[in-house]
Amino acid sequence: MNPFDSLLQPILDHYSELSAGDFQIAPAPNVEMGDVALRAFVAAKKLKMPPPKLIADIQEAVSFGPEVLSLEAAGPYLNFRLDRNVFGNAFVADILSTRERFGSNGSGKGQSLLIEHTSINPNASPHVGRARNAMIGDSLVRLFRFESYEVRVHYYVNDMGRQIGLLVLMCDDLESMVFDDVLDAYVEANERAESDPKFAEQGYELLAKMESGDPETQRKFFEVTEHCLKGQLAVLARLGIEYDEFDRESKYLKDPRLDALVGALEEREAVFVDEDKRLVVDLSKIGHTRDEGRYFVLMRANGSSMYGYRDLAYTVDKMGKGADVNLWVLGEDHKLYAEQQALILAAAGEPAPESIYYAYILLKDGKMSTRQGKVILLSEFLDEAGRLAAERVAEQCTDLDTEEQNAIAEKVAVAAIRFAILRIGPNKNVIFDWDASLSFNGDTGPYVQYSIARINSILRKYGKPLPETSDKFLIDVDSEWSLLTKLASFPETVATAARQRNCAPVAQFALDVAHAFTSFYHECPVLAAGSDAQIESRILICAATRQTLTNALAILGIEALERM
RNA sequence: GCGCCCGUAGCUCAACUGGAUAGAGCAACGGCCUUCUAAGCCGUAGGUUGUGGGUUCAAGUCCCGCCGGGCGCACCA
């Protein structure tokens, strides 16, 4: 996996008690020190030797192949000077032969993975806060498919509850209702429910009617939620986000599998009916150690189920599909809730999915709220980004017609938004800044796309069919070498991202590559290089960079562009 | 009050999971388009990694205590 692992072999041959995992080998902090640096802290500990002593021993006793030009010990580090042509050539050949698979470690080969994400309540147009869930989830889907998992994407449709009941009351003539107006209706419904207890009561009554199986009410609920779901999916599709299956909450109203689960809880005396006739789980009986969050209500006094009950049924259903890995993406506000669910499931011998949390996107004056209409709609945000991108494309690509320009602009807008969200670690709060999120300069998705567009421009002008290897590959500038070693580290980055269930390292990697490439671009003329061998070598470097960046962006759900 | 997450340059974020001189972008200042796309590049300036202890050959990273922010803590979904 590590592109320099081969350098370890002579060392391992010499010290039979050590293995590759006892060493770290990676590009040196800067080129003056060397091409790659060996760290042997773990190995030294195993041999009960001070690290500098072991490094000196290795330098003294181990003989390396001809690809190692020189060695220099620097305290606990051993710095290698390498034959860059040999390594660079190997990197490029690897990238250009594995193509769109370059970077994949195939760690999910033969395994299935089920992921649930987004699952926005079907009551209004999604806001950018919710979109964080969708983008994080969707990129994980892409990451794990890249790693050869068989991935199924589920979306839980919360088509029940008082909120939906209220909305149904507001939506008599659904036909004439544009999707974006549903938010206004929803906000109005919630305001009315606040001030008018009768109206609020009507919401509950409608819900009860729906739960009791009244076909007309069920039809209304379905129509309203379906209308909202369709509208939401259309917005999400603009970001390239799609799902395989939609699971409606109303399907899990009564699930016979939950009788067994409640039975298991009864056996452990972890469930009781309280003085108000509600069915409650006492989590302290099954491993919960604090007072906070100790009780979990399953059923109301009237026998209707709570959200958490239906969600348990849904989870049992999902887990029953037998995927090797089960994930769900949740806002951090669901942390305790997910832990409670996992405890209940564990008590009944049922497995629980692995949760991936993300923190909220906040407005400058606090949290977004769909109920209060205090939101930035994803659709508006996309429109604005598209408009700004279109202005830019119109300046840049004057020879293209408007339709072509707009197609590019939409992809640039998506890149800006997805990248801005995905490059930040998921458990970091984000304060939404309209200007910063719509910037196309600096460390952004469009900057990465721009690097690719420049490469494409060079390769177009090159004119000839692209070579895949060169027998006279040569590297004579540091920026070429830095770029290539960065490219070669892509599989490790992907492995890290998959292990952490976090795509942010891939975004950071794409930026690092783009920066390394632009330094190379300014320093090394490609088409006007000094010799045919150098032209060919640099063309290969460009092609390898394009392939790597394209693959990294694909994981983030961002398209590479021919030009922009 | 209790639990979880976060705190790194004026601002937004990195830092190969404990390793060499803590790196990018934005904002500021100074350069670079008759040469492969200036959505760019080069340079200057900007840091006691919130704070006080501890562990270690080595701490932004691990442990404990404070301070500040976010989220949550039974009949919402």
mmCIF file of C-alpha atoms in Angstrom, chain A residues 111-411:
data_model
loop_
_atom_site.group_PDB
_atom_site.id
_atom_site.type_symbol
_atom_site.label_atom_id
_atom_site.label_comp_id
_atom_site.label_asym_id
_atom_site.label_seq_id
_atom_site.Cartn_x
_atom_site.Cartn_y
_atom_site.Cartn_z
ATOM 1 C CA GLN A 111 -18.641 -7.359 1.215
ATOM 2 C CA SER A 112 -21.987 -5.627 1.351
ATOM 3 C CA LEU A 113 -22.678 -2.310 3.034
ATOM 4 C CA LEU A 114 -25.998 -0.731 3.919
ATOM 5 C CA ILE A 115 -26.088 2.979 4.644
ATOM 6 C CA GLU A 116 -28.968 5.211 5.621
ATOM 7 C CA HIS A 117 -28.561 8.931 5.254
ATOM 8 C CA THR A 118 -30.412 12.215 4.679
ATOM 9 C CA SER A 119 -33.863 11.024 5.796
ATOM 10 C CA ILE A 120 -35.236 14.559 5.927
ATOM 11 C CA ASN A 121 -38.754 14.923 7.267
ATOM 12 C CA PRO A 122 -41.025 15.250 4.236
ATOM 13 C CA ASN A 123 -42.462 18.591 5.183
ATOM 14 C CA ALA A 124 -40.495 21.251 3.344
ATOM 15 C CA SER A 125 -37.664 22.089 1.025
ATOM 16 C CA PRO A 126 -34.313 21.024 2.507
ATOM 17 C CA HIS A 127 -32.020 23.662 3.988
ATOM 18 C CA VAL A 128 -28.241 23.693 3.785
ATOM 19 C CA GLY A 129 -27.927 22.257 7.313
ATOM 20 C CA ARG A 130 -29.767 19.090 6.314
ATOM 21 C CA ALA A 131 -27.710 18.970 3.171
ATOM 22 C CA ARG A 132 -24.615 18.315 5.271
ATOM 23 C CA ASN A 133 -26.057 14.935 6.152
ATOM 24 C CA ALA A 134 -26.835 14.217 2.509
ATOM 25 C CA MET A 135 -23.405 15.232 1.233
ATOM 26 C CA ILE A 136 -21.515 13.374 3.943
ATOM 27 C CA GLY A 137 -23.662 10.299 3.378
ATOM 28 C CA ASP A 138 -23.425 10.420 -0.384
ATOM 29 C CA SER A 139 -19.658 10.795 -0.352
ATOM 30 C CA LEU A 140 -19.352 7.819 1.971
ATOM 31 C CA VAL A 141 -21.424 5.863 -0.529
ATOM 32 C CA ARG A 142 -19.010 6.837 -3.272
ATOM 33 C CA LEU A 143 -15.984 6.133 -1.088
ATOM 34 C CA PHE A 144 -17.134 2.637 -0.167
ATOM 35 C CA ARG A 145 -18.190 1.786 -3.714
ATOM 36 C CA PHE A 146 -14.703 2.899 -4.761
ATOM 37 C CA GLU A 147 -13.344 0.477 -2.160
ATOM 38 C CA SER A 148 -15.383 -2.300 -3.863
ATOM 39 C CA TYR A 149 -18.187 -2.630 -1.309
ATOM 40 C CA GLU A 150 -21.598 -3.601 -2.629
ATOM 41 C CA VAL A 151 -23.487 -0.562 -1.319
ATOM 42 C CA ARG A 152 -27.243 -0.075 -0.861
ATOM 43 C CA VAL A 153 -28.449 3.411 0.056
ATOM 44 C CA HIS A 154 -31.576 3.729 2.188
ATOM 45 C CA TYR A 155 -33.706 6.779 2.926
ATOM 46 C CA TYR A 156 -36.141 6.699 5.837
ATOM 47 C CA VAL A 157 -39.292 8.641 5.076
ATOM 48 C CA ASN A 158 -40.793 10.031 8.285
ATOM 49 C CA ASP A 159 -44.290 10.117 6.849
ATOM 50 C CA MET A 160 -46.034 10.270 10.226
ATOM 51 C CA GLY A 161 -46.322 12.416 13.281
ATOM 52 C CA ARG A 162 -48.231 15.483 14.343
ATOM 53 C CA GLN A 163 -46.081 17.742 12.162
ATOM 54 C CA ILE A 164 -47.197 15.916 9.044
ATOM 55 C CA GLY A 165 -50.764 15.937 10.318
ATOM 56 C CA LEU A 166 -50.672 19.720 10.590
ATOM 57 C CA LEU A 167 -49.205 20.021 7.146
ATOM 58 C CA VAL A 168 -51.922 17.821 5.686
ATOM 59 C CA LEU A 169 -54.486 20.188 7.168
ATOM 60 C CA MET A 170 -52.828 23.060 5.317
ATOM 61 C CA CYS A 171 -52.539 21.343 1.971
ATOM 62 C CA ASP A 172 -56.055 20.936 0.685
ATOM 63 C CA ASP A 173 -55.354 21.700 -2.925
ATOM 64 C CA LEU A 174 -52.000 20.079 -3.339
ATOM 65 C CA GLU A 175 -52.215 20.307 -7.127
ATOM 66 C CA SER A 176 -51.751 24.067 -7.150
ATOM 67 C CA MET A 177 -48.967 24.023 -4.585
ATOM 68 C CA VAL A 178 -45.440 24.638 -5.784
ATOM 69 C CA PHE A 179 -42.937 22.677 -3.721
ATOM 70 C CA ASP A 180 -41.131 25.738 -2.414
ATOM 71 C CA ASP A 181 -44.428 27.061 -1.037
ATOM 72 C CA VAL A 182 -44.771 24.030 1.209
ATOM 73 C CA LEU A 183 -42.239 25.570 3.575
ATOM 74 C CA ASP A 184 -44.477 28.613 4.031
ATOM 75 C CA ALA A 185 -47.455 26.350 4.679
ATOM 76 C CA TYR A 186 -45.437 24.377 7.187
ATOM 77 C CA VAL A 187 -44.276 27.482 9.010
ATOM 78 C CA GLU A 188 -47.842 28.806 9.059
ATOM 79 C CA ALA A 189 -49.144 25.491 10.387
ATOM 80 C CA ASN A 190 -46.690 25.561 13.257
ATOM 81 C CA GLU A 191 -47.478 29.165 14.107
ATOM 82 C CA ARG A 192 -51.170 28.392 14.130
ATOM 83 C CA ALA A 193 -50.666 25.338 16.306
ATOM 84 C CA GLU A 194 -48.853 27.537 18.816
ATOM 85 C CA SER A 195 -51.629 30.065 19.154
ATOM 86 C CA ASP A 196 -54.620 27.866 18.449
ATOM 87 C CA PRO A 197 -54.810 24.738 20.640
ATOM 88 C CA LYS A 198 -57.815 23.509 18.685
ATOM 89 C CA PHE A 199 -55.840 23.436 15.485
ATOM 90 C CA ALA A 200 -53.009 21.600 17.211
ATOM 91 C CA GLU A 201 -55.512 19.067 18.501
ATOM 92 C CA GLN A 202 -56.792 18.550 14.970
ATOM 93 C CA GLY A 203 -53.299 17.528 13.964
ATOM 94 C CA TYR A 204 -53.249 14.780 16.582
ATOM 95 C CA GLU A 205 -56.742 13.652 15.639
ATOM 96 C CA LEU A 206 -55.771 13.374 12.023
ATOM 97 C CA LEU A 207 -52.707 11.396 12.997
ATOM 98 C CA ALA A 208 -54.777 9.041 15.139
ATOM 99 C CA LYS A 209 -57.187 8.539 12.235
ATOM 100 C CA MET A 210 -54.274 7.778 9.968
ATOM 101 C CA GLU A 211 -52.773 5.276 12.405
ATOM 102 C CA SER A 212 -56.095 3.551 12.885
ATOM 103 C CA GLY A 213 -56.077 2.761 9.185
ATOM 104 C CA ASP A 214 -58.598 5.160 7.687
ATOM 105 C CA PRO A 215 -57.898 4.825 3.950
ATOM 106 C CA GLU A 216 -58.872 8.379 3.001
ATOM 107 C CA THR A 217 -56.574 9.890 5.652
ATOM 108 C CA GLN A 218 -53.780 7.545 4.731
ATOM 109 C CA ARG A 219 -54.154 8.574 1.122
ATOM 110 C CA LYS A 220 -53.862 12.251 2.087
ATOM 111 C CA PHE A 221 -50.782 11.635 4.198
ATOM 112 C CA PHE A 222 -49.226 9.696 1.378
ATOM 113 C CA GLU A 223 -49.957 12.365 -1.211
ATOM 114 C CA VAL A 224 -48.547 15.199 0.868
ATOM 115 C CA THR A 225 -45.414 13.353 1.936
ATOM 116 C CA GLU A 226 -44.847 11.994 -1.561
ATOM 117 C CA HIS A 227 -45.141 15.512 -2.971
ATOM 118 C CA CYS A 228 -42.548 16.746 -0.498
ATOM 119 C CA LEU A 229 -40.257 13.787 -0.995
ATOM 120 C CA LYS A 230 -40.272 14.255 -4.777
ATOM 121 C CA GLY A 231 -39.435 17.929 -4.356
ATOM 122 C CA GLN A 232 -36.621 17.174 -1.939
ATOM 123 C CA LEU A 233 -35.152 14.499 -4.164
ATOM 124 C CA ALA A 234 -35.151 16.881 -7.110
ATOM 125 C CA VAL A 235 -33.036 19.365 -5.154
ATOM 126 C CA LEU A 236 -30.705 16.657 -3.866
ATOM 127 C CA ALA A 237 -30.331 15.280 -7.394
ATOM 128 C CA ARG A 238 -28.845 18.615 -8.447
ATOM 129 C CA LEU A 239 -26.018 17.764 -6.051
ATOM 130 C CA GLY A 240 -25.701 14.344 -7.634
ATOM 131 C CA ILE A 241 -27.253 12.550 -4.672
ATOM 132 C CA GLU A 242 -29.382 9.447 -5.238
ATOM 133 C CA TYR A 243 -30.861 6.620 -3.205
ATOM 134 C CA ASP A 244 -31.690 2.991 -3.801
ATOM 135 C CA GLU A 245 -34.563 2.448 -1.413
ATOM 136 C CA PHE A 246 -37.166 4.487 0.423
ATOM 137 C CA ASP A 247 -38.515 3.067 3.636
ATOM 138 C CA ARG A 248 -41.716 4.633 4.917
ATOM 139 C CA GLU A 249 -42.087 4.961 8.655
ATOM 140 C CA SER A 250 -45.781 4.101 8.430
ATOM 141 C CA LYS A 251 -44.766 0.601 7.357
ATOM 142 C CA TYR A 252 -43.301 -0.007 10.825
ATOM 143 C CA LEU A 253 -46.359 0.907 12.848
ATOM 144 C CA LYS A 254 -46.763 -2.665 13.996
ATOM 145 C CA ASP A 255 -43.944 -5.101 13.536
ATOM 146 C CA PRO A 256 -44.240 -8.611 14.998
ATOM 147 C CA ARG A 257 -40.469 -8.761 15.405
ATOM 148 C CA LEU A 258 -40.738 -6.113 18.087
ATOM 149 C CA ASP A 259 -42.854 -8.401 20.295
ATOM 150 C CA ALA A 260 -39.815 -10.620 20.692
ATOM 151 C CA LEU A 261 -37.697 -7.572 21.419
ATOM 152 C CA VAL A 262 -40.058 -6.321 24.118
ATOM 153 C CA GLY A 263 -40.195 -9.881 25.461
ATOM 154 C CA ALA A 264 -36.446 -9.898 25.845
ATOM 155 C CA LEU A 265 -36.617 -6.596 27.702
ATOM 156 C CA GLU A 266 -39.313 -8.006 30.005
ATOM 157 C CA GLU A 267 -37.106 -10.950 30.859
ATOM 158 C CA ARG A 268 -34.485 -8.539 32.104
ATOM 159 C CA GLU A 269 -37.139 -6.457 33.887
ATOM 160 C CA ALA A 270 -36.062 -3.495 31.820
ATOM 161 C CA VAL A 271 -39.530 -2.514 30.629
ATOM 162 C CA PHE A 272 -42.526 -1.344 32.640
ATOM 163 C CA VAL A 273 -45.870 0.416 32.357
ATOM 164 C CA ASP A 274 -45.754 3.701 34.255
ATOM 165 C CA GLU A 275 -48.507 5.378 36.267
ATOM 166 C CA ASP A 276 -49.798 7.071 33.105
ATOM 167 C CA LYS A 277 -50.047 3.724 31.294
ATOM 168 C CA ARG A 278 -47.111 4.343 28.998
ATOM 169 C CA LEU A 279 -44.758 1.564 27.992
ATOM 170 C CA VAL A 280 -41.282 2.619 29.096
ATOM 171 C CA VAL A 281 -37.823 1.065 28.907
ATOM 172 C CA ASP A 282 -35.578 1.498 31.951
ATOM 173 C CA LEU A 283 -32.158 1.590 30.348
ATOM 174 C CA SER A 284 -30.368 1.390 33.692
ATOM 175 C CA LYS A 285 -31.249 -2.319 33.734
ATOM 176 C CA ILE A 286 -29.391 -2.944 30.503
ATOM 177 C CA GLY A 287 -26.185 -1.016 30.835
ATOM 178 C CA HIS A 288 -27.030 2.678 30.931
ATOM 179 C CA THR A 289 -25.125 4.216 33.842
ATOM 180 C CA ARG A 290 -26.427 7.764 34.164
ATOM 181 C CA ASP A 291 -29.692 9.319 35.240
ATOM 182 C CA GLU A 292 -29.977 11.469 32.152
ATOM 183 C CA GLY A 293 -31.592 9.609 29.315
ATOM 184 C CA ARG A 294 -32.380 6.653 31.534
ATOM 185 C CA TYR A 295 -35.973 6.204 30.350
ATOM 186 C CA PHE A 296 -37.112 5.571 26.810
ATOM 187 C CA VAL A 297 -40.833 5.653 26.023
ATOM 188 C CA LEU A 298 -42.068 3.111 23.464
ATOM 189 C CA MET A 299 -45.852 3.497 23.573
ATOM 190 C CA ARG A 300 -48.293 6.212 24.503
ATOM 191 C CA ALA A 301 -51.088 5.518 26.987
ATOM 192 C CA ASN A 302 -53.549 5.119 24.120
ATOM 193 C CA GLY A 303 -51.444 2.333 22.654
ATOM 194 C CA SER A 304 -50.064 4.302 19.736
ATOM 195 C CA SER A 305 -46.371 3.913 19.103
ATOM 196 C CA MET A 306 -43.698 6.531 19.595
ATOM 197 C CA TYR A 307 -41.165 7.468 16.958
ATOM 198 C CA GLY A 308 -38.465 5.527 18.786
ATOM 199 C CA TYR A 309 -40.532 2.360 18.736
ATOM 200 C CA ARG A 310 -41.062 2.517 14.988
ATOM 201 C CA ASP A 311 -37.418 3.325 14.509
ATOM 202 C CA LEU A 312 -36.460 0.191 16.423
ATOM 203 C CA ALA A 313 -38.638 -1.812 14.063
ATOM 204 C CA TYR A 314 -37.014 -0.118 11.126
ATOM 205 C CA THR A 315 -33.533 -0.817 12.448
ATOM 206 C CA VAL A 316 -34.336 -4.475 13.045
ATOM 207 C CA ASP A 317 -35.623 -4.594 9.491
ATOM 208 C CA LYS A 318 -32.478 -2.965 8.086
ATOM 209 C CA MET A 319 -30.124 -5.148 10.093
ATOM 210 C CA GLY A 320 -32.111 -8.183 8.972
ATOM 211 C CA LYS A 321 -30.920 -7.611 5.439
ATOM 212 C CA GLY A 322 -27.589 -8.991 6.601
ATOM 213 C CA ALA A 323 -25.156 -6.464 5.189
ATOM 214 C CA ASP A 324 -21.568 -6.893 6.361
ATOM 215 C CA VAL A 325 -21.366 -3.240 7.348
ATOM 216 C CA ASN A 326 -24.304 -1.077 8.458
ATOM 217 C CA LEU A 327 -23.998 2.682 8.713
ATOM 218 C CA TRP A 328 -26.317 5.567 9.415
ATOM 219 C CA VAL A 329 -25.494 9.237 9.263
ATOM 220 C CA LEU A 330 -26.957 11.307 12.080
ATOM 221 C CA GLY A 331 -26.877 14.830 13.420
ATOM 222 C CA GLU A 332 -25.040 15.076 16.725
ATOM 223 C CA ASP A 333 -28.338 15.848 18.437
ATOM 224 C CA HIS A 334 -29.223 12.182 17.916
ATOM 225 C CA LYS A 335 -26.206 10.846 19.787
ATOM 226 C CA LEU A 336 -27.930 9.892 23.013
ATOM 227 C CA TYR A 337 -30.920 8.615 21.072
ATOM 228 C CA ALA A 338 -28.735 6.311 18.985
ATOM 229 C CA GLU A 339 -26.983 5.031 22.095
ATOM 230 C CA GLN A 340 -30.340 4.280 23.694
ATOM 231 C CA GLN A 341 -31.451 2.387 20.623
ATOM 232 C CA ALA A 342 -28.222 0.413 20.531
ATOM 233 C CA LEU A 343 -28.628 -0.537 24.203
ATOM 234 C CA ILE A 344 -32.175 -1.772 23.661
ATOM 235 C CA LEU A 345 -31.182 -3.762 20.620
ATOM 236 C CA ALA A 346 -28.164 -5.231 22.384
ATOM 237 C CA ALA A 347 -30.336 -6.318 25.317
ATOM 238 C CA ALA A 348 -32.406 -8.335 22.886
ATOM 239 C CA GLY A 349 -29.339 -9.764 21.213
ATOM 240 C CA GLU A 350 -29.857 -7.633 18.129
ATOM 241 C CA PRO A 351 -27.032 -5.791 16.395
ATOM 242 C CA ALA A 352 -27.141 -2.029 15.839
ATOM 243 C CA PRO A 353 -25.732 -0.007 12.977
ATOM 244 C CA GLU A 354 -22.587 2.048 13.324
ATOM 245 C CA SER A 355 -23.433 5.739 13.707
ATOM 246 C CA ILE A 356 -21.627 8.545 11.918
ATOM 247 C CA TYR A 357 -22.271 11.922 13.499
ATOM 248 C CA TYR A 358 -21.927 15.402 12.158
ATOM 249 C CA ALA A 359 -22.295 18.755 13.909
ATOM 250 C CA TYR A 360 -24.726 21.408 12.852
ATOM 251 C CA ILE A 361 -24.326 24.201 10.405
ATOM 252 C CA LEU A 362 -25.266 27.287 12.372
ATOM 253 C CA LEU A 363 -26.388 30.682 11.229
ATOM 254 C CA LYS A 364 -24.654 33.717 12.679
ATOM 255 C CA ASP A 365 -27.618 34.173 14.994
ATOM 256 C CA GLY A 366 -28.062 30.534 15.946
ATOM 257 C CA LYS A 367 -29.441 27.235 14.765
ATOM 258 C CA MET A 368 -31.517 26.819 11.640
ATOM 259 C CA SER A 369 -35.107 25.892 12.186
ATOM 260 C CA THR A 370 -37.486 24.618 9.545
ATOM 261 C CA ARG A 371 -40.437 25.142 11.867
ATOM 262 C CA GLN A 372 -39.644 28.817 12.252
ATOM 263 C CA GLY A 373 -38.696 29.243 8.628
ATOM 264 C CA LYS A 374 -35.257 30.378 9.804
ATOM 265 C CA VAL A 375 -33.310 28.603 7.108
ATOM 266 C CA ILE A 376 -31.202 28.976 4.032
ATOM 267 C CA LEU A 377 -32.800 26.737 1.456
ATOM 268 C CA LEU A 378 -30.495 24.443 -0.434
ATOM 269 C CA SER A 379 -32.280 25.237 -3.697
ATOM 270 C CA GLU A 380 -31.777 28.995 -3.240
ATOM 271 C CA PHE A 381 -28.183 28.440 -2.329
ATOM 272 C CA LEU A 382 -27.621 26.310 -5.425
ATOM 273 C CA ASP A 383 -29.334 28.915 -7.617
ATOM 274 C CA GLU A 384 -27.137 31.688 -6.270
ATOM 275 C CA ALA A 385 -23.971 29.630 -6.661
ATOM 276 C CA GLY A 386 -25.010 28.727 -10.204
ATOM 277 C CA ARG A 387 -25.648 32.353 -11.057
ATOM 278 C CA LEU A 388 -22.228 33.461 -9.808
ATOM 279 C CA ALA A 389 -20.529 30.576 -11.583
ATOM 280 C CA ALA A 390 -22.349 31.416 -14.820
ATOM 281 C CA GLU A 391 -21.011 34.974 -14.694
ATOM 282 C CA ARG A 392 -17.533 33.610 -14.359
ATOM 283 C CA VAL A 393 -17.899 31.038 -17.114
ATOM 284 C CA ALA A 394 -19.330 33.660 -19.467
ATOM 285 C CA GLU A 395 -16.134 35.687 -19.057
ATOM 286 C CA GLN A 396 -13.883 32.687 -19.407
ATOM 287 C CA CYS A 397 -15.472 30.573 -22.132
ATOM 288 C CA THR A 398 -16.684 33.146 -24.631
ATOM 289 C CA ASP A 399 -16.605 30.702 -27.527
ATOM 290 C CA LEU A 400 -19.172 28.367 -25.968
ATOM 291 C CA ASP A 401 -22.912 28.874 -26.340
ATOM 292 C CA THR A 402 -25.089 29.712 -23.351
ATOM 293 C CA GLU A 403 -26.294 26.175 -22.872
ATOM 294 C CA GLU A 404 -22.755 24.800 -22.672
ATOM 295 C CA GLN A 405 -21.766 27.617 -20.336
ATOM 296 C CA ASN A 406 -24.672 26.896 -18.016
ATOM 297 C CA ALA A 407 -23.869 23.199 -17.914
ATOM 298 C CA ILE A 408 -20.344 24.060 -16.764
ATOM 299 C CA ALA A 409 -21.611 26.655 -14.290
ATOM 300 C CA GLU A 410 -23.944 24.198 -12.580
ATOM 301 C CA LYS A 411 -21.063 21.732 -12.117
#
